[in-house]
Tab-separated table of N, CA, C and O in Angstrom:
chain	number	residue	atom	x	y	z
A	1369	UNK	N	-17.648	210.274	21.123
A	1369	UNK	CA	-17.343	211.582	21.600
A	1369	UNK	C	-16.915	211.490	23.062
A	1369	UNK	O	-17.348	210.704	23.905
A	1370	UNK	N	-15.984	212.439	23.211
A	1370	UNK	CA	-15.379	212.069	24.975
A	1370	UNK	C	-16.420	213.231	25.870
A	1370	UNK	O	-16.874	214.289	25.434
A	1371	UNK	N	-16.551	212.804	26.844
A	1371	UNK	CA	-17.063	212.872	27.778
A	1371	UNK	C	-16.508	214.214	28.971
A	1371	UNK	O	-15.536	214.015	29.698
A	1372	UNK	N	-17.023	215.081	28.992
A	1372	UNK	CA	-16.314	216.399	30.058
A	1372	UNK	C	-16.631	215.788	31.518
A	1372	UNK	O	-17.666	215.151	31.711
A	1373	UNK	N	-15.730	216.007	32.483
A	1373	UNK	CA	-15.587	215.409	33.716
A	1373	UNK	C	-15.929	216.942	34.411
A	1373	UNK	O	-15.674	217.955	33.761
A	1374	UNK	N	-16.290	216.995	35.242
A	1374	UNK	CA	-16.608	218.005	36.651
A	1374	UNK	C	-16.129	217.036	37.877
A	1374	UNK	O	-16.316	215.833	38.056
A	1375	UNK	N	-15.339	218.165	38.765
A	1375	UNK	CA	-15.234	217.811	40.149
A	1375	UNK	C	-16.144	217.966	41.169
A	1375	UNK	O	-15.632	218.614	42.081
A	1376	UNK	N	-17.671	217.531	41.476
A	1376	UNK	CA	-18.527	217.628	42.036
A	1376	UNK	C	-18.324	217.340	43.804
A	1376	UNK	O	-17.811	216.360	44.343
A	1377	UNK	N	-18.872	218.460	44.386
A	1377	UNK	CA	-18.072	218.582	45.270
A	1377	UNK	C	-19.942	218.909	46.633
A	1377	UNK	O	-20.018	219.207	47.825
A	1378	UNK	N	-20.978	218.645	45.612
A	1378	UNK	CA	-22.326	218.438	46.640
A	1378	UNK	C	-22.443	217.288	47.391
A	1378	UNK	O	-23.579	216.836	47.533
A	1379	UNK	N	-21.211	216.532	48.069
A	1379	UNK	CA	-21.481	215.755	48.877
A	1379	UNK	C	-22.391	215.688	50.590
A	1379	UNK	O	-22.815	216.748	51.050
A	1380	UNK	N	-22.516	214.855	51.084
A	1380	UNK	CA	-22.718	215.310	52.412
A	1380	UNK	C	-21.662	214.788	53.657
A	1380	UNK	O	-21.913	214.012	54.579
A	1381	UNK	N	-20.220	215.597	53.296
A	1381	UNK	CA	-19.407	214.959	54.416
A	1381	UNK	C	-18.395	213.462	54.130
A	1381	UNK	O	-17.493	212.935	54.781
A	1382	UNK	N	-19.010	213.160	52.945
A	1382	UNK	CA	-17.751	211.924	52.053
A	1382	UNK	C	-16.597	211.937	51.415
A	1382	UNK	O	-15.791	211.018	51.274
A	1383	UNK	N	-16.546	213.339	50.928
A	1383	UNK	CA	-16.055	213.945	50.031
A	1383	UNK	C	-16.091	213.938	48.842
A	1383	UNK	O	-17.052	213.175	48.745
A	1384	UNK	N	-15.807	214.185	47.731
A	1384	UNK	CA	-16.013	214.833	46.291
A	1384	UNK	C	-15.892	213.552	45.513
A	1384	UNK	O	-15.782	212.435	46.020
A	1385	UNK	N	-15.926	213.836	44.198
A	1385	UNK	CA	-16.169	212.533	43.498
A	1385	UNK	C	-16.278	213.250	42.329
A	1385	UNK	O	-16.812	214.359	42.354
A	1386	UNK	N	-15.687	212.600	40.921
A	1386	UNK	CA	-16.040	213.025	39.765
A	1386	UNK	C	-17.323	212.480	38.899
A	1386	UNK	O	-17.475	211.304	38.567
A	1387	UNK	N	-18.351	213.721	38.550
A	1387	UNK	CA	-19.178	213.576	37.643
A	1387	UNK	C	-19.083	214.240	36.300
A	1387	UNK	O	-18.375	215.152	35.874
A	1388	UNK	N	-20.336	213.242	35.591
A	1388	UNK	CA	-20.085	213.892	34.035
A	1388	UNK	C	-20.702	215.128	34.282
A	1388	UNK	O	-21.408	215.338	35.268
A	1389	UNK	N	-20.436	215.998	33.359
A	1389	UNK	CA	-20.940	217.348	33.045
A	1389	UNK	C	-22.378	217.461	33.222
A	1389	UNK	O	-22.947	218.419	33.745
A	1390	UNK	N	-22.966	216.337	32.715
A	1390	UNK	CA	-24.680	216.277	32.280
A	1390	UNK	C	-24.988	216.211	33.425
A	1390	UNK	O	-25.536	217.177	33.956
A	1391	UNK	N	-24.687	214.899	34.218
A	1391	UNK	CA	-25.044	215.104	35.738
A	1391	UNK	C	-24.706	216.091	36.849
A	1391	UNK	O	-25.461	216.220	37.812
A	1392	UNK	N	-23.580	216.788	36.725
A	1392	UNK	CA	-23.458	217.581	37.494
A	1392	UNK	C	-24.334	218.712	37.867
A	1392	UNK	O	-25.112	219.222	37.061
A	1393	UNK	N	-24.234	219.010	38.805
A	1393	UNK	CA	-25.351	219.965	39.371
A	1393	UNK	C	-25.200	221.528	38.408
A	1393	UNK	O	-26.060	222.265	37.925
A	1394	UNK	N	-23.934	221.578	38.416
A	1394	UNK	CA	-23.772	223.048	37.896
A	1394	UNK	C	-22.200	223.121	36.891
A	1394	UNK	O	-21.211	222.425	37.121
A	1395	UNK	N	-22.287	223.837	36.110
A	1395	UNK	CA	-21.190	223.660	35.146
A	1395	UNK	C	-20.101	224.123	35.161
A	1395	UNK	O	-20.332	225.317	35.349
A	1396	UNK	N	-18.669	223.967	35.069
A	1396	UNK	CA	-17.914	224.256	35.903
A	1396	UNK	C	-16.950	225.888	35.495
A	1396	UNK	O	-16.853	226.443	34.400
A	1397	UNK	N	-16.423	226.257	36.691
A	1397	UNK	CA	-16.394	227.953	36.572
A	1397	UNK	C	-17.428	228.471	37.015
A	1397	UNK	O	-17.182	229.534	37.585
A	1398	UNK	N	-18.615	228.158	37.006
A	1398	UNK	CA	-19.843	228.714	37.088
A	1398	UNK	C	-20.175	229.025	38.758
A	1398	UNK	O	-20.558	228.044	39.396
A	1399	UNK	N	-20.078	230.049	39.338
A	1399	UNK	CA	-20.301	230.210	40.760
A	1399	UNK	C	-21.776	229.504	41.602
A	1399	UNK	O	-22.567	229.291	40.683
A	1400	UNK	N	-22.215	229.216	42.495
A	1400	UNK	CA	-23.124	228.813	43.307
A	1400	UNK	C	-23.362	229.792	44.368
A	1400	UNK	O	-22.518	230.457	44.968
A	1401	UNK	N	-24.643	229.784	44.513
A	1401	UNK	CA	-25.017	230.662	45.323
A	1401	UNK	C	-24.908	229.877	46.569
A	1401	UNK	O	-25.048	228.659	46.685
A	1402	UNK	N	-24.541	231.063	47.818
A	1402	UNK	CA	-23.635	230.462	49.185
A	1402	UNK	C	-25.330	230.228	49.816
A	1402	UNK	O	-25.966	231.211	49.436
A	1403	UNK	N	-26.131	229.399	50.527
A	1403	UNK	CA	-26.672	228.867	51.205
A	1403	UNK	C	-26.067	229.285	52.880
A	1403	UNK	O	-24.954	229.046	53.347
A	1404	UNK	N	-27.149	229.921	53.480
A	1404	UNK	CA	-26.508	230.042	54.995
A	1404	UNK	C	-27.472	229.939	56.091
A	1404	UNK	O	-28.546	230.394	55.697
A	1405	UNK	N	-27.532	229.578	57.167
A	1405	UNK	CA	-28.334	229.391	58.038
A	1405	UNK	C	-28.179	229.920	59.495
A	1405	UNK	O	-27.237	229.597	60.220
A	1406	UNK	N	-28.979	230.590	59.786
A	1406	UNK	CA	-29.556	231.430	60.920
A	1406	UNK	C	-30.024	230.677	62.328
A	1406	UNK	O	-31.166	230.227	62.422
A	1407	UNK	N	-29.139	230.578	63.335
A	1407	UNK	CA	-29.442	230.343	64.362
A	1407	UNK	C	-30.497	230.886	65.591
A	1407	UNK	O	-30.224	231.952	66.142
A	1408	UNK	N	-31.406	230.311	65.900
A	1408	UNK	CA	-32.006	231.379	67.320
A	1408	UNK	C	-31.834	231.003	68.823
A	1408	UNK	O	-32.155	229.894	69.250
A	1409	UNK	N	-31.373	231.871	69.507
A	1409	UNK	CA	-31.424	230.936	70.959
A	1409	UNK	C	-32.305	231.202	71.369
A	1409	UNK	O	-33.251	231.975	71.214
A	1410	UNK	N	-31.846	230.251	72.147
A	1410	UNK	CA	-32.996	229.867	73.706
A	1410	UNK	C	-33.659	230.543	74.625
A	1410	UNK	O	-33.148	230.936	75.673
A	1411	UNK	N	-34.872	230.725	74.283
A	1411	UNK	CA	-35.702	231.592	75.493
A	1411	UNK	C	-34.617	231.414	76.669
A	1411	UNK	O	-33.905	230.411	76.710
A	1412	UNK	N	-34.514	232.669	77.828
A	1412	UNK	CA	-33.955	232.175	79.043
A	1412	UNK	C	-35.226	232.148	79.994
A	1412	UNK	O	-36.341	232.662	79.908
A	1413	UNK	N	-34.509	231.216	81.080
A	1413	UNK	CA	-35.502	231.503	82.003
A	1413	UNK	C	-36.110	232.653	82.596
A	1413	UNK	O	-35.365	233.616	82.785
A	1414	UNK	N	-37.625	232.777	83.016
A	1414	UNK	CA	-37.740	233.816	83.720
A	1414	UNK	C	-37.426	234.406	84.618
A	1414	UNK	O	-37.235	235.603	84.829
A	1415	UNK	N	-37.314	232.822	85.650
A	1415	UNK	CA	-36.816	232.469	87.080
A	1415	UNK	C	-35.594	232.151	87.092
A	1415	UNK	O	-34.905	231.554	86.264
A	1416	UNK	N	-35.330	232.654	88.240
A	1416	UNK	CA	-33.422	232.128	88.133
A	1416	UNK	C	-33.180	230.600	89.286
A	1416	UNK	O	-33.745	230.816	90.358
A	1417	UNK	N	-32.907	230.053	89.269
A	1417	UNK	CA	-32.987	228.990	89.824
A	1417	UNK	C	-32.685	229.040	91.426
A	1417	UNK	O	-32.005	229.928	91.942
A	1418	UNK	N	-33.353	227.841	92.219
A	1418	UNK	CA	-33.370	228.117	93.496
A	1418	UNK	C	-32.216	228.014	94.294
A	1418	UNK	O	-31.812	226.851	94.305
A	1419	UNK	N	-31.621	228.681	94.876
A	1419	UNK	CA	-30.869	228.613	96.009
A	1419	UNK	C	-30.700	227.630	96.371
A	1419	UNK	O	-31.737	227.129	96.804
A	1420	UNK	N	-29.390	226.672	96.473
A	1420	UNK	CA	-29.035	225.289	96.729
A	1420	UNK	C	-28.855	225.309	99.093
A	1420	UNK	O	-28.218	226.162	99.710
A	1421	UNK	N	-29.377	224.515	99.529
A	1421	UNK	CA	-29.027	224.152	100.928
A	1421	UNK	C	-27.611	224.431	101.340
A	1421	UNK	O	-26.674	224.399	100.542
A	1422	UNK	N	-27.530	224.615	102.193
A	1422	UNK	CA	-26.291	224.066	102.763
A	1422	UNK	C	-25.713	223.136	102.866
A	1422	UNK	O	-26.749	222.517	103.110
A	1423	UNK	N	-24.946	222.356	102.917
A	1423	UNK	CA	-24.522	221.013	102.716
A	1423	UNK	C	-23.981	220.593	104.512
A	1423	UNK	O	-23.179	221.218	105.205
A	1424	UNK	N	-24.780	219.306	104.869
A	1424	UNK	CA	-25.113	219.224	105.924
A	1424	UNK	C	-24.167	217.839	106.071
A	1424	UNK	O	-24.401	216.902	105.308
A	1425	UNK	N	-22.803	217.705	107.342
A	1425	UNK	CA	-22.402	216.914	107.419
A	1425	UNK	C	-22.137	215.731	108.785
A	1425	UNK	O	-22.208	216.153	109.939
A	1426	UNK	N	-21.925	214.696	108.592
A	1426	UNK	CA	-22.000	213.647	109.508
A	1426	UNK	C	-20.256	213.053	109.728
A	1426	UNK	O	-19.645	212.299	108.971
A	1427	UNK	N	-19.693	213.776	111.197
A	1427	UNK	CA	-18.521	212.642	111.065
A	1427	UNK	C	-18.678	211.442	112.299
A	1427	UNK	O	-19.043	211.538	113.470
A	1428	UNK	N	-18.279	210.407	111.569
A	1428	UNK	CA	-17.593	209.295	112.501
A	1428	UNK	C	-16.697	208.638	113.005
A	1428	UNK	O	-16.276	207.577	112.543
A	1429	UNK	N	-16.364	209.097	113.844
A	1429	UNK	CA	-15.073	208.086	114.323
A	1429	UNK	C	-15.191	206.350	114.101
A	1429	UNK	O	-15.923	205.478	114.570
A	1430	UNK	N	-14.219	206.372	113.267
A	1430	UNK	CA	-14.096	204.421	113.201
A	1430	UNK	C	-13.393	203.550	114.257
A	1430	UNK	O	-13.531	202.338	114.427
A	1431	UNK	N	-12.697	204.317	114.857
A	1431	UNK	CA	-11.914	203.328	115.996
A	1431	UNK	C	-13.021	203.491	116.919
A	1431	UNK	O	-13.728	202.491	117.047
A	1432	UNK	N	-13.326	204.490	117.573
A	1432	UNK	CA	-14.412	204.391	118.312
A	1432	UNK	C	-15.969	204.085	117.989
A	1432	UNK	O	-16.932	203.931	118.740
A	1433	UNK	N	-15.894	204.069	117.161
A	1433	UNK	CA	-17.545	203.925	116.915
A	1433	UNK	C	-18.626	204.741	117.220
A	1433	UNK	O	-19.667	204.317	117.723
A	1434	UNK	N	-18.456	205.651	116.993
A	1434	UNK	CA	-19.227	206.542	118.218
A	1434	UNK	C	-19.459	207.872	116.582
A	1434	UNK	O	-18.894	207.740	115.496
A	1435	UNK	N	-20.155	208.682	116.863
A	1435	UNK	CA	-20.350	209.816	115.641
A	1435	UNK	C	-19.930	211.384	116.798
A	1435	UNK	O	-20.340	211.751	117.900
A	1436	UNK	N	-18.818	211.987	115.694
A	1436	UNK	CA	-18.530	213.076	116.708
A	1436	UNK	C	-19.303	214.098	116.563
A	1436	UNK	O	-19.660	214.675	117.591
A	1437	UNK	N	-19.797	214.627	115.164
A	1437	UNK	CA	-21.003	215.279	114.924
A	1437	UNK	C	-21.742	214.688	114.351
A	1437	UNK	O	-21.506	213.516	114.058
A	1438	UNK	N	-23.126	215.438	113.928
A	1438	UNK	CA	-24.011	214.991	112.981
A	1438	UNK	C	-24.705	216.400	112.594
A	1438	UNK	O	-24.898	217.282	113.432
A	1439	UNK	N	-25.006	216.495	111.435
A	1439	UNK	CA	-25.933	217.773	110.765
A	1439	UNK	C	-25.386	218.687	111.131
A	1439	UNK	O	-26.051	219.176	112.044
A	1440	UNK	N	-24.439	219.288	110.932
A	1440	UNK	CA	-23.498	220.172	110.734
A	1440	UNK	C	-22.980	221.037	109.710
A	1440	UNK	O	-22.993	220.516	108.595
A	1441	UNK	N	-22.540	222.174	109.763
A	1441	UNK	CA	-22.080	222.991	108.366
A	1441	UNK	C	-20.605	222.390	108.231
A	1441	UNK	O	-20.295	221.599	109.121
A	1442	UNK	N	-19.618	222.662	107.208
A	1442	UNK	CA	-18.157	222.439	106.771
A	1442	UNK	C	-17.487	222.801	107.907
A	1442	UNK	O	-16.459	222.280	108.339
A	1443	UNK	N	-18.116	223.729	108.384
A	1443	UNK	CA	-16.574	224.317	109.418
A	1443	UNK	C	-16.380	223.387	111.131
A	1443	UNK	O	-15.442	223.116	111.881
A	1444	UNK	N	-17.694	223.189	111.110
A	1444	UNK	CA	-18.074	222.228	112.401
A	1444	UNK	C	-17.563	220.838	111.971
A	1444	UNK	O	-16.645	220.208	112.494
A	1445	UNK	N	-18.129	220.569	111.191
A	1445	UNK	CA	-17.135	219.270	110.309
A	1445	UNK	C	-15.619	219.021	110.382
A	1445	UNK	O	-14.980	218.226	111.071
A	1446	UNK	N	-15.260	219.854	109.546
A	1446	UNK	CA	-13.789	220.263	110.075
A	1446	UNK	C	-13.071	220.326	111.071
A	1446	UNK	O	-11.959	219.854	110.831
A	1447	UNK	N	-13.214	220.783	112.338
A	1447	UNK	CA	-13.145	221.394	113.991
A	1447	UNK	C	-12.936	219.642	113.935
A	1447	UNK	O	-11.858	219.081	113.736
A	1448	UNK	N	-14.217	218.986	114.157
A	1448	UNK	CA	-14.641	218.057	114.436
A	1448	UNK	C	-13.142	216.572	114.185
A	1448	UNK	O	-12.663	215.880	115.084
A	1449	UNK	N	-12.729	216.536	112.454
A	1449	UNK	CA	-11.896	216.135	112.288
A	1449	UNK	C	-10.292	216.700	112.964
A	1449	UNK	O	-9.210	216.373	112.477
A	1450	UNK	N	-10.474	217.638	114.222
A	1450	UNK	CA	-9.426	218.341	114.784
A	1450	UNK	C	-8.721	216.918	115.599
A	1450	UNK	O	-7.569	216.504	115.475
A	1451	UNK	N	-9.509	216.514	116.205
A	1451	UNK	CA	-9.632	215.717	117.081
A	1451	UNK	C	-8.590	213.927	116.778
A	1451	UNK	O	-8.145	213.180	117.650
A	1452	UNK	N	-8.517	213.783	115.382
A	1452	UNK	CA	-8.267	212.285	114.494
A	1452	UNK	C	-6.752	212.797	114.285
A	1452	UNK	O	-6.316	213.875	113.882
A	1453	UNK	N	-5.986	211.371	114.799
A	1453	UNK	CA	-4.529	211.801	114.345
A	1453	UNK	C	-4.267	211.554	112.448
A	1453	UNK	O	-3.355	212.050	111.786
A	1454	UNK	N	-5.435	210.605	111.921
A	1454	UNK	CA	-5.049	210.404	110.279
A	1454	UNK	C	-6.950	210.569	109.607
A	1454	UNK	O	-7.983	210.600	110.275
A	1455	UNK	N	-6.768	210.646	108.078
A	1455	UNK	CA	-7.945	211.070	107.674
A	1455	UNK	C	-8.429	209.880	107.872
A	1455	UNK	O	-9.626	209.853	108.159
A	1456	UNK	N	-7.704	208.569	107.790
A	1456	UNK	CA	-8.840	207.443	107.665
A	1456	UNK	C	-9.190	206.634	109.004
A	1456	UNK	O	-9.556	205.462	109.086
A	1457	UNK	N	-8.968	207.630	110.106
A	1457	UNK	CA	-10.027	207.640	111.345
A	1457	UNK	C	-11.108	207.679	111.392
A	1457	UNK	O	-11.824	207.105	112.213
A	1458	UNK	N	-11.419	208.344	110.544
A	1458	UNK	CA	-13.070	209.344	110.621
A	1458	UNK	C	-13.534	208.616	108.658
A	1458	UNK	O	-12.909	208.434	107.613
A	1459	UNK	N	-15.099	208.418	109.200
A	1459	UNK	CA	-15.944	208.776	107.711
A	1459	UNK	C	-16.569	209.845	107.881
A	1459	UNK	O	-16.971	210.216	108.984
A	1460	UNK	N	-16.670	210.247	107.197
A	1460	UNK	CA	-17.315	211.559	106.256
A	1460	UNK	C	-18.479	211.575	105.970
A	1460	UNK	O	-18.351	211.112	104.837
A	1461	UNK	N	-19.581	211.741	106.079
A	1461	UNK	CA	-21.195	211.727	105.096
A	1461	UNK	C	-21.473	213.035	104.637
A	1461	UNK	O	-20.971	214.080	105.052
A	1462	UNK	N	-22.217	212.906	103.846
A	1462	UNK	CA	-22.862	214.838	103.439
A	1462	UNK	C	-24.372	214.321	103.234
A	1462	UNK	O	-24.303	213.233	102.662
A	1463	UNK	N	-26.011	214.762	103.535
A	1463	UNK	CA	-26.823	214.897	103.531
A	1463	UNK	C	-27.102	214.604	102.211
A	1463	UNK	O	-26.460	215.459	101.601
A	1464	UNK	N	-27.731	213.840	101.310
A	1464	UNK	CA	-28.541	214.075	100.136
A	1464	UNK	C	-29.877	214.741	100.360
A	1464	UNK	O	-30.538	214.029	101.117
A	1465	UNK	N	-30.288	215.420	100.136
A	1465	UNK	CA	-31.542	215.849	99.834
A	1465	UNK	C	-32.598	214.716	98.883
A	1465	UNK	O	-33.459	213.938	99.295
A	1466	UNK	N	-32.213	214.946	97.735
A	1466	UNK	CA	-32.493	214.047	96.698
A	1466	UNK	C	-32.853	212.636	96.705
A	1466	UNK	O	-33.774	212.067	96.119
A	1467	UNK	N	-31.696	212.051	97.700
A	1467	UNK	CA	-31.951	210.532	98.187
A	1467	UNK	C	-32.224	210.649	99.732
A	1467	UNK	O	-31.867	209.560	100.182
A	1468	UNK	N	-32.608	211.308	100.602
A	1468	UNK	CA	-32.958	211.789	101.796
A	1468	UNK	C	-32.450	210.363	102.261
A	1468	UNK	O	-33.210	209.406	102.404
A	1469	UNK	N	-31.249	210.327	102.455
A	1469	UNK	CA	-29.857	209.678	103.162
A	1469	UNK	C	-28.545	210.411	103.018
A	1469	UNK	O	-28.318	211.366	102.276
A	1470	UNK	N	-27.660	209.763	103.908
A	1470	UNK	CA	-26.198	210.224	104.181
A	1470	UNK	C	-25.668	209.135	103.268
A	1470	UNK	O	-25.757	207.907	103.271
A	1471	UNK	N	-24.875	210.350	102.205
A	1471	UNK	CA	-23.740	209.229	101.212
A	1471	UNK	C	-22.672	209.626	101.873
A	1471	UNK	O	-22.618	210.606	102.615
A	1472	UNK	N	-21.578	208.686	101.555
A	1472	UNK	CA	-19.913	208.332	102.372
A	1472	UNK	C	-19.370	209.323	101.120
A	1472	UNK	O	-19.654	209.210	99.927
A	1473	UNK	N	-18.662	210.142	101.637
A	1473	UNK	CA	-17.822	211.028	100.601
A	1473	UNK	C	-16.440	209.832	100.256
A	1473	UNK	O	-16.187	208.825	100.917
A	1474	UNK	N	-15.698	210.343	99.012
A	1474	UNK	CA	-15.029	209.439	98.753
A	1474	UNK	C	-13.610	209.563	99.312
A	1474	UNK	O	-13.400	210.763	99.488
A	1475	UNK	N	-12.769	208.986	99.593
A	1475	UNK	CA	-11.279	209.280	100.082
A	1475	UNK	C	-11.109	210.290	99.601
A	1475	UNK	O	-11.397	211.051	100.525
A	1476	UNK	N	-10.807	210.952	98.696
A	1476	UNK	CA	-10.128	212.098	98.003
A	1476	UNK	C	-11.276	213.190	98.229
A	1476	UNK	O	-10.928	214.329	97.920
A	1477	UNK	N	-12.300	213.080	98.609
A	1477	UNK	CA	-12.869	214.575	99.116
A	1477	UNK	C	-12.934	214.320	100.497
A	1477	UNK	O	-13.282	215.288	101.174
A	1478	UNK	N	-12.674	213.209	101.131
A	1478	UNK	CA	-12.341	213.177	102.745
A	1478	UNK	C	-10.548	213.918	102.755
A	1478	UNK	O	-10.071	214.406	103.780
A	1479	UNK	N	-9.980	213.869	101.760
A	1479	UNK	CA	-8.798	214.269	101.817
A	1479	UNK	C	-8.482	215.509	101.953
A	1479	UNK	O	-7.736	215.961	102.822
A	1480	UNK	N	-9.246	216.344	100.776
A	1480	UNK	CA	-10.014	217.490	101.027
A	1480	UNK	C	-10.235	218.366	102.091
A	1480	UNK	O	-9.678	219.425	102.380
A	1481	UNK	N	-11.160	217.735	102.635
A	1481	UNK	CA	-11.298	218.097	104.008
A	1481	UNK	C	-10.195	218.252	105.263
A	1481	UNK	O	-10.084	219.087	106.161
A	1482	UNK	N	-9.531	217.210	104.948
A	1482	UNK	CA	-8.422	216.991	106.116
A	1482	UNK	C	-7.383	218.110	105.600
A	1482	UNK	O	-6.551	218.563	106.386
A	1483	UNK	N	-7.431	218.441	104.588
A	1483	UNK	CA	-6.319	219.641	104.198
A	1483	UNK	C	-6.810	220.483	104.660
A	1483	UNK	O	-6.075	221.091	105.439
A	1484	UNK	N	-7.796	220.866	104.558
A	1484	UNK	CA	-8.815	222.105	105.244
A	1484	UNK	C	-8.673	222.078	106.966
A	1484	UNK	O	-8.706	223.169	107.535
A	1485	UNK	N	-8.566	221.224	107.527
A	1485	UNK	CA	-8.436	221.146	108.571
A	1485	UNK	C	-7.233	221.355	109.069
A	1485	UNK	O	-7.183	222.092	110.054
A	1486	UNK	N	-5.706	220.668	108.437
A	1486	UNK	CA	-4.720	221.205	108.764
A	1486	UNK	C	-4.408	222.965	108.620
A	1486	UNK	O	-3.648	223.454	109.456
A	1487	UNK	N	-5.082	223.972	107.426
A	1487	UNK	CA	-4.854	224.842	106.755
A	1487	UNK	C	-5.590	225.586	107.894
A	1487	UNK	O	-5.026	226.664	108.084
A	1488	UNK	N	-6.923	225.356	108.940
A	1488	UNK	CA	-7.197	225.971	109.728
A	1488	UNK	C	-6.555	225.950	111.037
A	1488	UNK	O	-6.538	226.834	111.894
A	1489	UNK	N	-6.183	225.125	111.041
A	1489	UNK	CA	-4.942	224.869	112.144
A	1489	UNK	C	-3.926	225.804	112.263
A	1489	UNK	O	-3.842	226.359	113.358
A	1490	UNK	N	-2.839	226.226	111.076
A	1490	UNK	CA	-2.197	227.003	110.753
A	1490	UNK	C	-2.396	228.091	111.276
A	1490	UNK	O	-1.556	228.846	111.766
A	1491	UNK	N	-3.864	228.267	111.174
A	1491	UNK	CA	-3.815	230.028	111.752
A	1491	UNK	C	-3.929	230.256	112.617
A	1491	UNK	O	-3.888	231.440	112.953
């Protein structure tokens, strides 16, 4: 006797595969009930998170050796780089908190800066 084929389609993500009738989960034509699942979010916080520092900066002159500021806001920073005919006169530091040391900002946010400095110039 031949055998009825079903396109069984309860995989997880492999895709489908033909089973016999007997094995198949459900017989075919025959609808399945849709399965659905209910998400809940996330408590929020109560607290809203703390207020970040100011970001505190260190420049140095490299030809001279010498530091033109230190612990400073952006705009004093800036002023400061008034002074350098190219950006890669001066290093840059910004305060870590976190690692309670001065990290070297990288060329491209020293670059940053030096645009900021020409752009205050302007006015």
């Amino acid at each position: 006797m031949a055998k009825t084929w079903v396109l069984d389609t309860e995989t997880k993500g492999t895709g489908a595969h033909m089973a016999p009738l007997e094995k198949a989960d459900r017989t075919a034509g025959e609808p399945r009930e849709l399965q659905t699942v209910t998400f809940k979010r996330a408590a929020k916080d109560a607290e809203p998170p703390a207020p970040r520092d100011k970001q505190r900066f260190k420049v140095v002159d490299v030809l001279g050796g010498r530091v033109l500021v230190q612990d400073v806001g952006a705009r004093e920073a800036i002023a400061a780089l008034g002074e350098l005919r190219s950006v890669l006169d001066a290093r840059v530091s910004v305060w870590s908190t976190d690692a309670r040391r001065w990290k070297l900002l990288s060329l491209d946010e020293q670059k940053a800066l030096w645009r900021l400095r020409v752009a205050a110039a302007q006015r």
